[in-house]
CSV table of C-alpha atoms in Angstrom, one decimal:
chain,number,residue,atom,x,y,z
H,1,UNK,CA,-17.5,-13.1,9.7
H,2,UNK,CA,-17.8,-11.4,13.0
H,3,UNK,CA,-15.3,-9.9,15.7
H,4,UNK,CA,-15.7,-13.8,17.3
H,5,UNK,CA,-13.7,-14.9,14.5
H,6,UNK,CA,-11.2,-12.9,15.6
H,7,UNK,CA,-10.2,-14.3,19.2
H,8,UNK,CA,-7.2,-12.4,20.3
H,9,UNK,CA,-6.0,-13.2,23.6
H,10,UNK,CA,-3.5,-10.8,25.1
H,11,UNK,CA,-1.5,-10.6,28.8
H,12,UNK,CA,-3.4,-7.9,31.1
H,13,UNK,CA,-0.3,-6.2,31.2
H,14,UNK,CA,0.5,-5.0,27.9
H,15,UNK,CA,-0.4,-5.1,24.9
H,16,UNK,CA,2.6,-5.7,22.4
H,17,UNK,CA,2.9,-9.6,23.7
H,18,UNK,CA,1.6,-12.6,22.0
H,19,UNK,CA,-1.5,-12.3,20.1
H,20,UNK,CA,-3.1,-15.7,19.2
H,21,UNK,CA,-6.0,-15.9,16.4
H,22,UNK,CA,-9.3,-17.5,15.5
H,23,UNK,CA,-8.7,-17.2,11.6
H,24,UNK,CA,-5.3,-16.5,10.8
H,25,UNK,CA,-5.2,-19.3,7.4
H,26,UNK,CA,-7.8,-16.8,5.3
H,27,UNK,CA,-5.7,-15.7,2.8
H,28,UNK,CA,-6.1,-11.9,0.8
H,29,UNK,CA,-7.4,-12.8,-2.7
H,30,UNK,CA,-8.4,-9.9,-4.7
H,31,UNK,CA,-5.7,-7.2,-6.2
H,32,UNK,CA,-2.5,-8.5,-4.0
H,33,UNK,CA,-0.7,-11.3,-6.7
H,34,UNK,CA,2.5,-10.6,-8.4
H,35,UNK,CA,2.2,-12.3,-11.4
H,36,UNK,CA,6.0,-12.3,-12.4
H,37,UNK,CA,8.6,-12.5,-10.5
H,38,UNK,CA,9.6,-8.6,-9.2
H,39,UNK,CA,13.3,-8.4,-10.6
H,40,UNK,CA,11.4,-9.3,-14.2
H,41,UNK,CA,8.6,-7.3,-14.2
H,42,UNK,CA,11.0,-4.2,-12.7
H,43,UNK,CA,13.2,-4.6,-15.0
H,44,UNK,CA,11.3,-4.7,-17.7
H,45,UNK,CA,8.9,-1.2,-16.6
H,46,UNK,CA,12.3,0.5,-16.1
H,47,UNK,CA,12.6,0.8,-19.8
H,48,UNK,CA,9.8,3.1,-19.8
H,49,UNK,CA,11.7,6.5,-20.1
H,50,UNK,CA,8.7,8.6,-19.8
H,51,UNK,CA,7.4,6.7,-17.0
H,52,UNK,CA,10.9,7.3,-15.4
H,53,UNK,CA,10.8,10.9,-15.6
H,54,UNK,CA,7.2,11.3,-14.4
H,55,UNK,CA,8.2,9.1,-11.2
H,56,UNK,CA,11.4,11.4,-10.4
H,57,UNK,CA,9.3,14.8,-10.6
H,58,UNK,CA,6.3,14.4,-9.0
H,59,UNK,CA,7.8,11.5,-6.2
H,60,UNK,CA,10.9,14.7,-5.8
H,61,UNK,CA,8.4,17.4,-6.0
H,62,UNK,CA,6.6,15.6,-3.3
H,63,UNK,CA,9.3,14.8,-1.0
H,64,UNK,CA,10.7,18.6,-1.3
H,65,UNK,CA,7.4,19.9,0.4
H,66,UNK,CA,7.4,17.2,3.0
H,67,UNK,CA,10.4,17.9,3.9
H,68,UNK,CA,9.2,21.7,3.7
H,69,UNK,CA,6.3,21.1,6.4
H,70,UNK,CA,8.0,18.7,8.6
H,71,UNK,CA,10.5,21.5,9.7
H,72,UNK,CA,8.0,23.6,10.5
H,73,UNK,CA,7.3,20.8,13.6
H,74,UNK,CA,9.4,20.6,16.5
H,75,UNK,CA,7.5,18.0,17.7
H,76,UNK,CA,7.6,15.8,14.7
H,77,UNK,CA,9.5,12.9,16.2
H,78,UNK,CA,6.9,12.7,19.5
H,79,UNK,CA,4.2,12.8,16.8
H,80,UNK,CA,5.5,9.8,15.6
H,81,UNK,CA,6.1,8.1,18.4
H,82,UNK,CA,2.5,9.1,19.5
H,83,UNK,CA,1.2,7.7,16.0
H,84,UNK,CA,3.0,4.2,16.6
H,85,UNK,CA,1.5,4.0,20.2
H,86,UNK,CA,-1.9,4.6,19.2
H,87,UNK,CA,-1.7,2.5,16.5
H,88,UNK,CA,-0.1,-0.4,18.7
H,89,UNK,CA,-2.6,0.0,20.9
H,90,UNK,CA,-5.1,-0.3,18.3
H,91,UNK,CA,-3.7,-3.7,16.8
H,92,UNK,CA,-3.5,-5.1,20.4
H,93,UNK,CA,-7.7,-4.2,21.0
H,94,UNK,CA,-8.4,-4.6,17.4
H,95,UNK,CA,-11.6,-7.4,18.6
H,96,UNK,CA,-12.8,-5.3,21.2
H,97,UNK,CA,-12.4,-1.8,19.7
H,98,UNK,CA,-14.3,-3.3,16.8
H,99,UNK,CA,-16.8,-4.6,18.9
H,100,UNK,CA,-17.0,-1.1,20.5
H,101,UNK,CA,-17.2,0.1,16.4
H,102,UNK,CA,-19.8,-1.9,15.1
H,103,UNK,CA,-22.1,-0.8,18.7
H,104,UNK,CA,-21.9,3.0,18.2
H,105,UNK,CA,-22.5,3.0,14.4
H,106,UNK,CA,-25.7,0.9,14.6
H,107,UNK,CA,-26.9,2.7,17.6
H,108,UNK,CA,-26.7,5.9,14.8
H,109,UNK,CA,-28.4,4.3,12.4
H,110,UNK,CA,-25.9,2.2,10.3
H,111,UNK,CA,-25.6,-1.2,8.9
H,112,UNK,CA,-22.4,-2.8,9.6
H,113,UNK,CA,-21.6,-5.9,7.6
H,114,UNK,CA,-19.1,-8.3,7.8
H,115,UNK,CA,-16.3,-9.3,4.9
H,116,UNK,CA,-13.9,-12.5,5.4
H,117,UNK,CA,-12.2,-11.5,1.8
H,118,UNK,CA,-12.0,-9.5,-1.4
H,119,UNK,CA,-15.2,-12.3,-3.3
H,120,UNK,CA,-17.8,-11.4,0.3
H,121,UNK,CA,-16.9,-7.7,0.4
H,122,UNK,CA,-17.8,-7.4,-3.7
H,123,UNK,CA,-21.0,-9.7,-3.1
H,124,UNK,CA,-22.5,-7.7,0.1
H,125,UNK,CA,-21.8,-4.2,-1.8
H,126,UNK,CA,-23.3,-5.3,-4.9
H,127,UNK,CA,-26.3,-6.6,-3.1
H,128,UNK,CA,-26.6,-3.1,-1.1
H,129,UNK,CA,-26.2,-1.4,-4.4
H,130,UNK,CA,-29.2,-3.7,-6.3
H,131,UNK,CA,-31.4,-2.9,-3.5
H,132,UNK,CA,-30.6,1.1,-3.4
H,133,UNK,CA,-30.0,2.1,-7.2
H,134,UNK,CA,-32.3,2.5,-9.7
H,135,UNK,CA,-31.9,0.2,-13.1
H,136,UNK,CA,-31.5,3.1,-15.9
H,137,UNK,CA,-32.4,3.3,-19.2
H,138,UNK,CA,-29.4,0.7,-20.2
H,139,UNK,CA,-30.9,-1.6,-18.1
H,140,UNK,CA,-28.0,-1.3,-16.0
H,141,UNK,CA,-27.4,0.6,-12.8
H,142,UNK,CA,-24.4,3.4,-11.5
H,143,UNK,CA,-22.7,4.3,-8.5
H,144,UNK,CA,-20.7,7.1,-7.7
H,145,UNK,CA,-16.9,6.0,-5.8
H,146,UNK,CA,-14.1,8.1,-3.9
H,147,UNK,CA,-10.9,7.0,-4.3
H,148,UNK,CA,-10.5,3.8,-1.9
H,149,UNK,CA,-7.5,1.3,-1.8
H,150,UNK,CA,-9.7,-1.0,0.0
H,151,UNK,CA,-11.9,-1.3,-3.0
H,152,UNK,CA,-9.1,-1.4,-5.6
H,153,UNK,CA,-8.0,-4.1,-3.2
H,154,UNK,CA,-11.0,-6.5,-3.8
H,155,UNK,CA,-11.6,-5.4,-7.4
H,156,UNK,CA,-14.7,-4.1,-7.1
H,157,UNK,CA,-15.3,-1.7,-9.7
H,158,UNK,CA,-15.5,-5.4,-12.0
H,159,UNK,CA,-17.1,-7.6,-9.4
H,160,UNK,CA,-20.1,-4.4,-9.9
H,161,UNK,CA,-19.5,-4.4,-13.9
H,162,UNK,CA,-20.1,-8.1,-13.6
H,163,UNK,CA,-24.1,-7.4,-12.1
H,164,UNK,CA,-24.9,-4.5,-14.4
H,165,UNK,CA,-23.7,-1.7,-12.2
H,166,UNK,CA,-21.2,0.4,-13.5
H,167,UNK,CA,-19.0,2.3,-11.2
H,168,UNK,CA,-18.0,5.7,-12.1
H,169,UNK,CA,-14.4,7.3,-10.1
H,170,UNK,CA,-14.9,10.5,-9.0
H,171,UNK,CA,-11.1,11.4,-7.9
H,172,UNK,CA,-9.5,13.1,-10.7
H,173,UNK,CA,-6.6,10.7,-10.4
H,174,UNK,CA,-9.3,7.7,-10.5
H,175,UNK,CA,-10.8,8.9,-13.1
H,176,UNK,CA,-7.5,9.4,-14.9
H,177,UNK,CA,-6.9,6.0,-14.8
H,178,UNK,CA,-10.5,4.8,-15.4
H,179,UNK,CA,-10.9,6.1,-18.7
H,180,UNK,CA,-7.1,5.2,-19.7
H,181,UNK,CA,-8.0,1.2,-18.9
H,182,UNK,CA,-4.7,1.7,-16.5
H,183,UNK,CA,-3.7,0.2,-13.5
H,184,UNK,CA,-3.2,2.6,-10.3
H,185,UNK,CA,1.1,3.3,-9.9
H,186,UNK,CA,0.7,5.2,-6.8
H,187,UNK,CA,-1.4,5.1,-3.7
H,188,UNK,CA,-1.9,8.3,-3.4
H,189,UNK,CA,-1.5,9.8,-6.9
H,190,UNK,CA,-2.7,6.4,-8.7
H,191,UNK,CA,-1.4,8.1,-11.9
H,192,UNK,CA,1.5,9.7,-11.1
H,193,UNK,CA,3.2,7.8,-14.9
H,194,UNK,CA,1.3,10.0,-17.0
H,195,UNK,CA,2.3,13.6,-17.9
H,196,UNK,CA,-0.6,16.6,-18.7
H,197,UNK,CA,-0.3,15.4,-22.9
H,198,UNK,CA,-1.4,11.7,-21.9
H,199,UNK,CA,-3.9,12.9,-19.8
H,200,UNK,CA,-5.8,14.9,-22.2
H,201,UNK,CA,-5.4,12.3,-24.7
H,202,UNK,CA,-7.3,10.1,-22.5
H,203,UNK,CA,-9.9,12.8,-21.7
H,204,UNK,CA,-10.4,13.5,-25.0
H,205,UNK,CA,-11.0,9.5,-26.1
H,206,UNK,CA,-13.1,8.6,-23.1
H,207,UNK,CA,-15.2,11.8,-22.3
H,208,UNK,CA,-18.5,11.8,-24.5
H,209,UNK,CA,-19.0,15.9,-23.0
H,210,UNK,CA,-15.0,17.0,-23.3
H,211,UNK,CA,-14.7,20.0,-25.8
H,212,UNK,CA,-12.6,18.3,-28.7
H,213,UNK,CA,-10.3,21.6,-28.4
H,214,UNK,CA,-9.1,20.7,-24.9
H,215,UNK,CA,-5.4,21.7,-24.3
H,216,UNK,CA,-3.3,20.5,-21.6
H,217,UNK,CA,-3.4,23.2,-19.3
H,218,UNK,CA,-3.8,21.7,-15.6
H,219,UNK,CA,-6.5,24.2,-14.6
H,220,UNK,CA,-8.4,23.0,-17.5
H,221,UNK,CA,-8.5,19.6,-17.7
H,222,UNK,CA,-9.3,19.9,-13.8
H,223,UNK,CA,-12.7,22.0,-15.3
H,224,UNK,CA,-13.3,18.9,-17.7
H,225,UNK,CA,-13.4,16.6,-15.4
H,226,UNK,CA,-15.7,18.5,-13.1
H,227,UNK,CA,-17.9,19.0,-16.1
H,228,UNK,CA,-17.9,15.7,-16.6
H,229,UNK,CA,-18.3,14.9,-13.4
H,230,UNK,CA,-21.1,17.3,-11.9
H,231,UNK,CA,-24.3,15.9,-12.9
H,232,UNK,CA,-23.2,12.7,-11.7
H,233,UNK,CA,-23.1,13.7,-7.9
H,234,UNK,CA,-26.5,15.5,-8.8
H,235,UNK,CA,-28.5,12.6,-9.6
H,236,UNK,CA,-26.8,9.0,-7.9
H,237,UNK,CA,-28.5,7.5,-5.6
H,238,UNK,CA,-26.0,5.4,-4.1
H,239,UNK,CA,-21.9,5.9,-3.2
H,240,UNK,CA,-19.4,4.2,-2.3
H,241,UNK,CA,-16.3,5.4,-0.4
H,242,UNK,CA,-13.0,4.2,1.4
H,243,UNK,CA,-12.4,5.4,4.7
H,244,UNK,CA,-9.2,6.9,6.6
H,245,UNK,CA,-10.3,6.8,9.6
H,246,UNK,CA,-12.7,4.8,12.0
H,247,UNK,CA,-13.9,5.8,15.6
H,248,UNK,CA,-14.7,3.2,18.1
H,249,UNK,CA,-16.3,5.5,20.7
H,250,UNK,CA,-18.6,7.5,18.4
H,251,UNK,CA,-19.2,5.0,15.1
H,252,UNK,CA,-17.3,8.2,12.9
H,253,UNK,CA,-16.4,7.0,10.0
H,254,UNK,CA,-13.5,9.9,7.6
H,255,UNK,CA,-12.2,10.7,4.3
H,256,UNK,CA,-9.1,13.5,3.8
H,257,UNK,CA,-9.0,14.6,0.0
H,258,UNK,CA,-7.8,17.3,-2.1
H,259,UNK,CA,-10.9,17.7,-4.3
H,260,UNK,CA,-13.9,18.1,-2.6
H,261,UNK,CA,-15.2,14.9,-4.3
H,262,UNK,CA,-15.0,12.5,-1.8
H,263,UNK,CA,-17.1,15.6,0.3
H,264,UNK,CA,-19.6,15.8,-2.7
H,265,UNK,CA,-20.2,11.4,-2.5
H,266,UNK,CA,-20.5,11.0,1.3
H,267,UNK,CA,-23.5,13.9,1.4
H,268,UNK,CA,-25.3,13.9,-1.9
H,269,UNK,CA,-26.6,9.9,-2.5
H,270,UNK,CA,-29.7,9.1,-0.3
H,271,UNK,CA,-27.5,5.5,-0.1
H,272,UNK,CA,-23.8,5.7,1.3
H,273,UNK,CA,-22.0,2.4,1.5
H,274,UNK,CA,-17.9,2.5,2.5
H,275,UNK,CA,-15.6,-0.3,2.6
H,276,UNK,CA,-13.3,0.0,5.3
H,277,UNK,CA,-10.2,-2.4,6.2
H,278,UNK,CA,-10.7,-3.0,9.9
H,279,UNK,CA,-7.3,-2.2,10.6
H,280,UNK,CA,-8.7,1.6,9.9
H,281,UNK,CA,-10.1,2.4,13.3
H,282,UNK,CA,-8.6,4.7,16.4
H,283,UNK,CA,-9.9,4.6,19.7
H,284,UNK,CA,-11.2,7.8,20.0
H,285,UNK,CA,-12.2,11.4,18.4
H,286,UNK,CA,-8.9,12.5,20.0
H,287,UNK,CA,-6.7,10.3,18.4
H,288,UNK,CA,-7.0,12.4,15.7
H,289,UNK,CA,-5.5,15.3,16.6
H,290,UNK,CA,-2.3,13.3,16.2
H,291,UNK,CA,-3.1,11.2,12.4
H,292,UNK,CA,-4.5,14.9,11.4
H,293,UNK,CA,-1.1,16.0,12.1
H,294,UNK,CA,0.8,13.0,10.3
H,295,UNK,CA,-1.4,12.5,7.5
H,296,UNK,CA,-1.2,15.4,5.4
H,297,UNK,CA,2.2,16.4,5.9
H,298,UNK,CA,3.6,12.7,5.1
H,299,UNK,CA,0.8,12.8,2.4
H,300,UNK,CA,1.4,15.7,0.2
H,301,UNK,CA,3.1,17.8,2.0
H,302,UNK,CA,0.5,20.1,3.3
H,303,UNK,CA,-0.3,21.1,6.1
H,304,UNK,CA,-3.5,20.4,6.3
H,305,UNK,CA,-6.3,18.4,4.0
H,306,UNK,CA,-8.3,20.4,2.2
H,307,UNK,CA,-11.3,18.3,2.8
H,308,UNK,CA,-11.6,16.1,6.0
H,309,UNK,CA,-15.3,14.7,6.0
H,310,UNK,CA,-16.6,12.9,9.0
H,311,UNK,CA,-20.4,11.0,9.3
H,312,UNK,CA,-22.0,9.4,12.2
H,313,UNK,CA,-24.7,7.8,11.5
H,314,UNK,CA,-27.8,8.7,10.1
H,315,UNK,CA,-29.1,12.6,10.7
H,316,UNK,CA,-32.4,13.8,9.6
H,317,UNK,CA,-32.5,15.9,6.1
H,318,UNK,CA,-29.2,15.8,6.3
H,319,UNK,CA,-26.6,13.6,4.5
H,320,UNK,CA,-27.4,10.2,3.4
H,321,UNK,CA,-30.3,8.1,5.1
H,322,UNK,CA,-29.0,4.5,4.3
H,323,UNK,CA,-25.9,4.2,6.1
H,324,UNK,CA,-24.1,1.3,5.8
H,325,UNK,CA,-20.0,0.2,6.7
H,326,UNK,CA,-18.4,-3.3,5.8
H,327,UNK,CA,-15.7,-4.8,8.1
H,328,UNK,CA,-13.2,-5.7,5.7
H,329,UNK,CA,-10.5,-9.0,6.6
H,330,UNK,CA,-8.8,-10.1,3.5
H,331,UNK,CA,-5.5,-11.4,5.1
H,332,UNK,CA,-5.5,-8.6,7.8
H,333,UNK,CA,-6.1,-11.2,10.7
H,334,UNK,CA,-3.2,-13.0,8.6
H,335,UNK,CA,-1.0,-10.4,8.8
H,336,UNK,CA,-1.8,-10.2,12.4
H,337,UNK,CA,-0.8,-13.4,13.7
H,338,UNK,CA,2.5,-13.1,12.6
H,339,UNK,CA,4.3,-11.4,15.3
H,340,UNK,CA,6.7,-9.6,13.6
H,341,UNK,CA,4.9,-8.6,10.6
H,342,UNK,CA,1.3,-7.5,12.2
H,343,UNK,CA,3.5,-4.1,12.2
H,344,UNK,CA,2.5,-3.2,8.9
H,345,UNK,CA,-1.2,-3.0,9.7
H,346,UNK,CA,-0.3,0.0,11.3
H,347,UNK,CA,0.1,2.0,7.4
H,348,UNK,CA,-2.3,4.9,7.6
H,349,UNK,CA,-1.2,5.2,3.8
H,350,UNK,CA,0.0,8.6,3.4
H,351,UNK,CA,2.8,6.9,1.1
H,352,UNK,CA,5.9,8.7,2.0
H,353,UNK,CA,8.0,5.6,1.6
H,354,UNK,CA,7.7,5.3,-2.1
H,355,UNK,CA,8.0,8.9,-2.4
H,356,UNK,CA,11.8,8.0,-0.7
H,357,UNK,CA,12.1,4.8,-2.2
H,358,UNK,CA,15.0,4.5,-4.9
H,359,UNK,CA,14.0,0.9,-6.4
H,360,UNK,CA,10.4,2.4,-6.1
H,361,UNK,CA,10.9,5.8,-8.2
H,362,UNK,CA,12.6,3.3,-11.3
H,363,UNK,CA,10.5,0.8,-11.2
H,364,UNK,CA,7.0,2.6,-10.9
H,365,UNK,CA,3.8,0.8,-9.0
H,366,UNK,CA,2.7,-1.6,-11.7
H,367,UNK,CA,6.1,-3.4,-11.1
H,368,UNK,CA,4.3,-4.3,-7.9
H,369,UNK,CA,1.6,-6.8,-9.1
H,370,UNK,CA,-0.1,-5.6,-6.0
H,371,UNK,CA,-2.5,-2.8,-5.1
H,372,UNK,CA,0.1,-1.1,-2.8
H,373,UNK,CA,3.3,-0.9,-4.1
H,374,UNK,CA,6.1,0.6,-3.1
H,375,UNK,CA,7.9,-0.3,0.0
H,376,UNK,CA,4.7,-0.8,2.2
H,377,UNK,CA,3.5,-3.2,-0.4
H,378,UNK,CA,6.6,-5.0,-0.3
H,379,UNK,CA,5.8,-6.4,2.9
H,380,UNK,CA,2.0,-6.1,3.2
H,381,UNK,CA,1.2,-7.7,0.4
H,382,UNK,CA,2.8,-11.1,1.0
H,383,UNK,CA,1.7,-10.4,4.8
H,384,UNK,CA,-2.2,-10.7,3.4
H,385,UNK,CA,-1.6,-13.5,0.8
H,386,UNK,CA,1.2,-15.3,2.2
H,387,UNK,CA,4.2,-15.4,0.5
H,388,UNK,CA,3.8,-18.8,-1.7
H,389,UNK,CA,0.5,-16.8,-3.8
H,390,UNK,CA,1.7,-16.6,-6.9
H,391,UNK,CA,5.2,-14.5,-7.9
H,392,UNK,CA,4.7,-12.5,-4.1
H,393,UNK,CA,7.4,-14.1,-2.6
H,394,UNK,CA,9.6,-12.1,-4.8
H,395,UNK,CA,8.4,-8.7,-3.5
H,396,UNK,CA,10.4,-8.4,-0.3
H,397,UNK,CA,13.7,-8.0,-2.5
H,398,UNK,CA,12.0,-5.1,-4.2
H,399,UNK,CA,14.6,-2.9,-1.2
H,400,UNK,CA,18.1,-1.7,-1.6
H,401,UNK,CA,17.6,-1.8,2.7
H,402,UNK,CA,18.6,1.7,2.7
H,403,UNK,CA,16.5,3.0,5.3
H,404,UNK,CA,14.6,5.7,3.4
H,405,UNK,CA,11.2,4.7,4.1
H,406,UNK,CA,11.7,3.8,8.2
H,407,UNK,CA,13.2,7.3,8.3
H,408,UNK,CA,10.0,8.9,6.5
H,409,UNK,CA,7.1,6.5,8.0
H,410,UNK,CA,5.5,8.2,10.3
H,411,UNK,CA,4.5,6.1,12.4
H,412,UNK,CA,8.0,4.1,12.8
H,413,UNK,CA,7.2,0.7,10.7
H,414,UNK,CA,10.3,-0.9,10.8
H,415,UNK,CA,10.3,-2.1,6.9
H,416,UNK,CA,13.7,-2.9,6.3
H,417,UNK,CA,13.8,-5.2,9.5
H,418,UNK,CA,10.1,-7.5,8.1
H,419,UNK,CA,11.5,-7.4,4.5
H,420,UNK,CA,14.9,-9.1,5.6
H,421,UNK,CA,12.2,-11.7,7.9
H,422,UNK,CA,10.1,-12.3,4.2
H,423,UNK,CA,13.1,-13.1,2.9
H,424,UNK,CA,13.4,-15.8,5.3
H,425,UNK,CA,10.2,-17.0,4.9
H,426,UNK,CA,10.7,-17.1,0.9
H,427,UNK,CA,13.3,-18.9,1.6
H,428,UNK,CA,11.7,-21.6,4.1
H,429,UNK,CA,8.7,-21.8,1.7
H,430,UNK,CA,9.6,-21.2,-2.0
H,431,UNK,CA,13.3,-22.3,-1.7
H,432,UNK,CA,13.5,-25.0,1.4
H,433,UNK,CA,13.4,-28.4,-1.1
H,434,UNK,CA,16.2,-30.3,-0.4
H,435,UNK,CA,17.4,-30.7,-4.1
H,436,UNK,CA,17.6,-27.1,-5.0
H,437,UNK,CA,15.7,-26.6,-8.2
H,438,UNK,CA,16.8,-23.7,-9.5
H,439,UNK,CA,20.0,-21.8,-10.3
H,440,UNK,CA,19.1,-19.4,-7.6
H,441,UNK,CA,18.2,-22.3,-4.8
H,442,UNK,CA,21.4,-23.8,-5.6
H,443,UNK,CA,23.7,-20.4,-5.1
H,444,UNK,CA,21.6,-19.5,-1.4
H,445,UNK,CA,22.2,-23.6,-0.5
H,446,UNK,CA,25.7,-23.2,-1.3
H,447,UNK,CA,26.1,-19.1,0.3
H,448,UNK,CA,24.3,-20.3,3.6
H,449,UNK,CA,26.6,-23.0,3.9
H,450,UNK,CA,29.3,-21.6,3.3
H,451,UNK,CA,28.4,-18.7,5.8
H,452,UNK,CA,27.4,-21.0,9.0
H,453,UNK,CA,30.8,-22.0,9.4
H,454,UNK,CA,33.7,-19.7,10.5
H,455,UNK,CA,36.5,-22.2,9.4
H,456,UNK,CA,34.4,-22.3,5.6
H,457,UNK,CA,34.6,-18.7,4.9
H,458,UNK,CA,38.1,-18.9,6.4
H,459,UNK,CA,39.3,-21.2,3.7
H,460,UNK,CA,37.0,-18.9,0.8
H,461,UNK,CA,39.0,-16.1,2.4
H,462,UNK,CA,42.8,-17.8,1.8
H,463,UNK,CA,41.2,-18.4,-1.6
H,464,UNK,CA,40.9,-14.2,-2.3
H,465,UNK,CA,44.0,-13.5,-3.5
H,466,UNK,CA,44.4,-15.9,-6.4
H,467,UNK,CA,40.4,-14.6,-7.3
H,468,UNK,CA,42.1,-11.0,-7.4
H,469,UNK,CA,45.0,-11.9,-9.9
H,470,UNK,CA,42.2,-13.3,-12.3
H,471,UNK,CA,39.5,-11.0,-12.2
H,472,UNK,CA,39.7,-7.9,-14.4
H,473,UNK,CA,40.5,-4.4,-12.6
H,474,UNK,CA,37.3,-3.7,-14.1
H,475,UNK,CA,35.5,-6.0,-12.3
H,476,UNK,CA,32.6,-8.9,-13.6
H,477,UNK,CA,30.5,-7.1,-15.7
H,478,UNK,CA,28.9,-10.3,-18.1
H,479,UNK,CA,28.9,-13.4,-15.6
H,480,UNK,CA,27.0,-16.6,-17.4
H,481,UNK,CA,23.2,-18.0,-16.0
H,482,UNK,CA,22.0,-16.9,-12.7
H,483,UNK,CA,25.3,-13.9,-12.2
H,484,UNK,CA,24.0,-13.0,-15.0
H,485,UNK,CA,21.2,-11.4,-12.9
H,486,UNK,CA,23.4,-9.5,-11.3
H,487,UNK,CA,25.8,-8.7,-14.1
H,488,UNK,CA,22.9,-7.5,-16.2
H,489,UNK,CA,22.4,-4.3,-13.9
H,490,UNK,CA,25.3,-3.8,-12.3
H,491,UNK,CA,29.0,-5.2,-11.8
H,492,UNK,CA,31.0,-7.1,-9.3
H,493,UNK,CA,33.7,-5.6,-8.5
H,494,UNK,CA,37.3,-6.8,-8.2
H,495,UNK,CA,38.4,-9.1,-5.0
H,496,UNK,CA,40.4,-7.7,-2.5
H,497,UNK,CA,43.9,-8.9,-2.7
H,498,UNK,CA,43.0,-10.6,1.3
H,499,UNK,CA,40.4,-11.0,3.4
H,500,UNK,CA,39.2,-8.9,6.1
H,501,UNK,CA,39.7,-11.8,8.7
H,502,UNK,CA,42.9,-12.4,7.2
H,503,UNK,CA,44.1,-7.7,7.4
H,504,UNK,CA,43.0,-8.0,10.9
H,505,UNK,CA,45.2,-11.5,11.6
H,506,UNK,CA,48.4,-9.2,9.5
H,507,UNK,CA,48.2,-6.0,11.2
H,508,UNK,CA,46.5,-5.7,15.0
H,509,UNK,CA,46.5,-8.8,16.3
H,510,UNK,CA,49.3,-9.5,19.1
């Protein structure tokens, strides 16, 4: 894959008009699949009281801190406008900026690789590790990692394991997930569903060098992980990182984090491999001024990230001697081909939308199947793969459309509007047969037929007095069939005595 595969044609006057693409049919692969309908998955997960308690405490705590930090910024809305404008410009000029980044990165001694999908990215990285990491006494190779959503998306750890390579997560939350043979449930706080006592038990089971008397004090848990990881930092030949941003005009990559593990990964090993989605570019270093204010406040409620690492190619006697970047498509050009959906590629992975989402707070991240949970995952996953992939067509329904995600997004992604558009795509692609296959299809077709004609709506309105009399005053709580899926989680109130149309005619018409 090269930038020639991403053929974007834009009017000269504006970057926000029609975009034509060369390879929009390549779908995303890897950990981007909802294996069961979201409604079923969320119903199962929401039964976990411990999970809901952990999520409520964590998301509310982060959200409170975010609100305080945002309130300190009199120009917060102007920053959001600037972030939105910069990301719109990046998406509109993506091929140009990718070529600029490739030239700058190569000129400074780095190596650029292009990956069409998850399998291609995993194969490239595995080959680089095999070329640069020593074989240990067990006949395998080791690599250390700093938290990367892109590598989780491609399923890199599992692919490396098949090639005899053991990847060690160095981010504390990712390490907890890895040692617990678990799955991440939050973009920023992958182990948000675990409490301190659960983490203590995971460490005792998974660390061969841990103190058997380890307690659940946060400082002691952090110390145990620090000791466990330190010798691996010092002995690793190869590190794999993600990237928060790539700077097109300098070829610079960056990782922002809170623990210092990222700094160790990108400076100590001789070989550094970075996997970055092609949408993560910024045009110039100066654009970081906006995002280094938006990202920490939106993600962790901090004024600045504790550790911000930037590297540009190779430097003599300083840092890695062998630097690679793998630029990942995996459905991003497919999303880019969607005139409205491409806005989802503006996401900077701050997770602010999750922390305010009432659906996410009750169902948790595992219910979404994909590595991208919450409101942004409900649009990003089906855009990368298509609504016809597995049960991804059910993800756009994982929302009450309350709009809290739009208000919280630092780059103003209009998630509610995209959710409704994707619901329409799901109806067209997965439920568009002339003869309904399921009760839900029949119900949706009936509603569409009724609501598409004012006369039909009027006739339905005339039946409301009868429905009002025949329905219990407490409403309907136990309907059969498809209606039971609704009344299983909420009630249907008693219909009104008359429709609004009738009320208006009786009370307001001249």
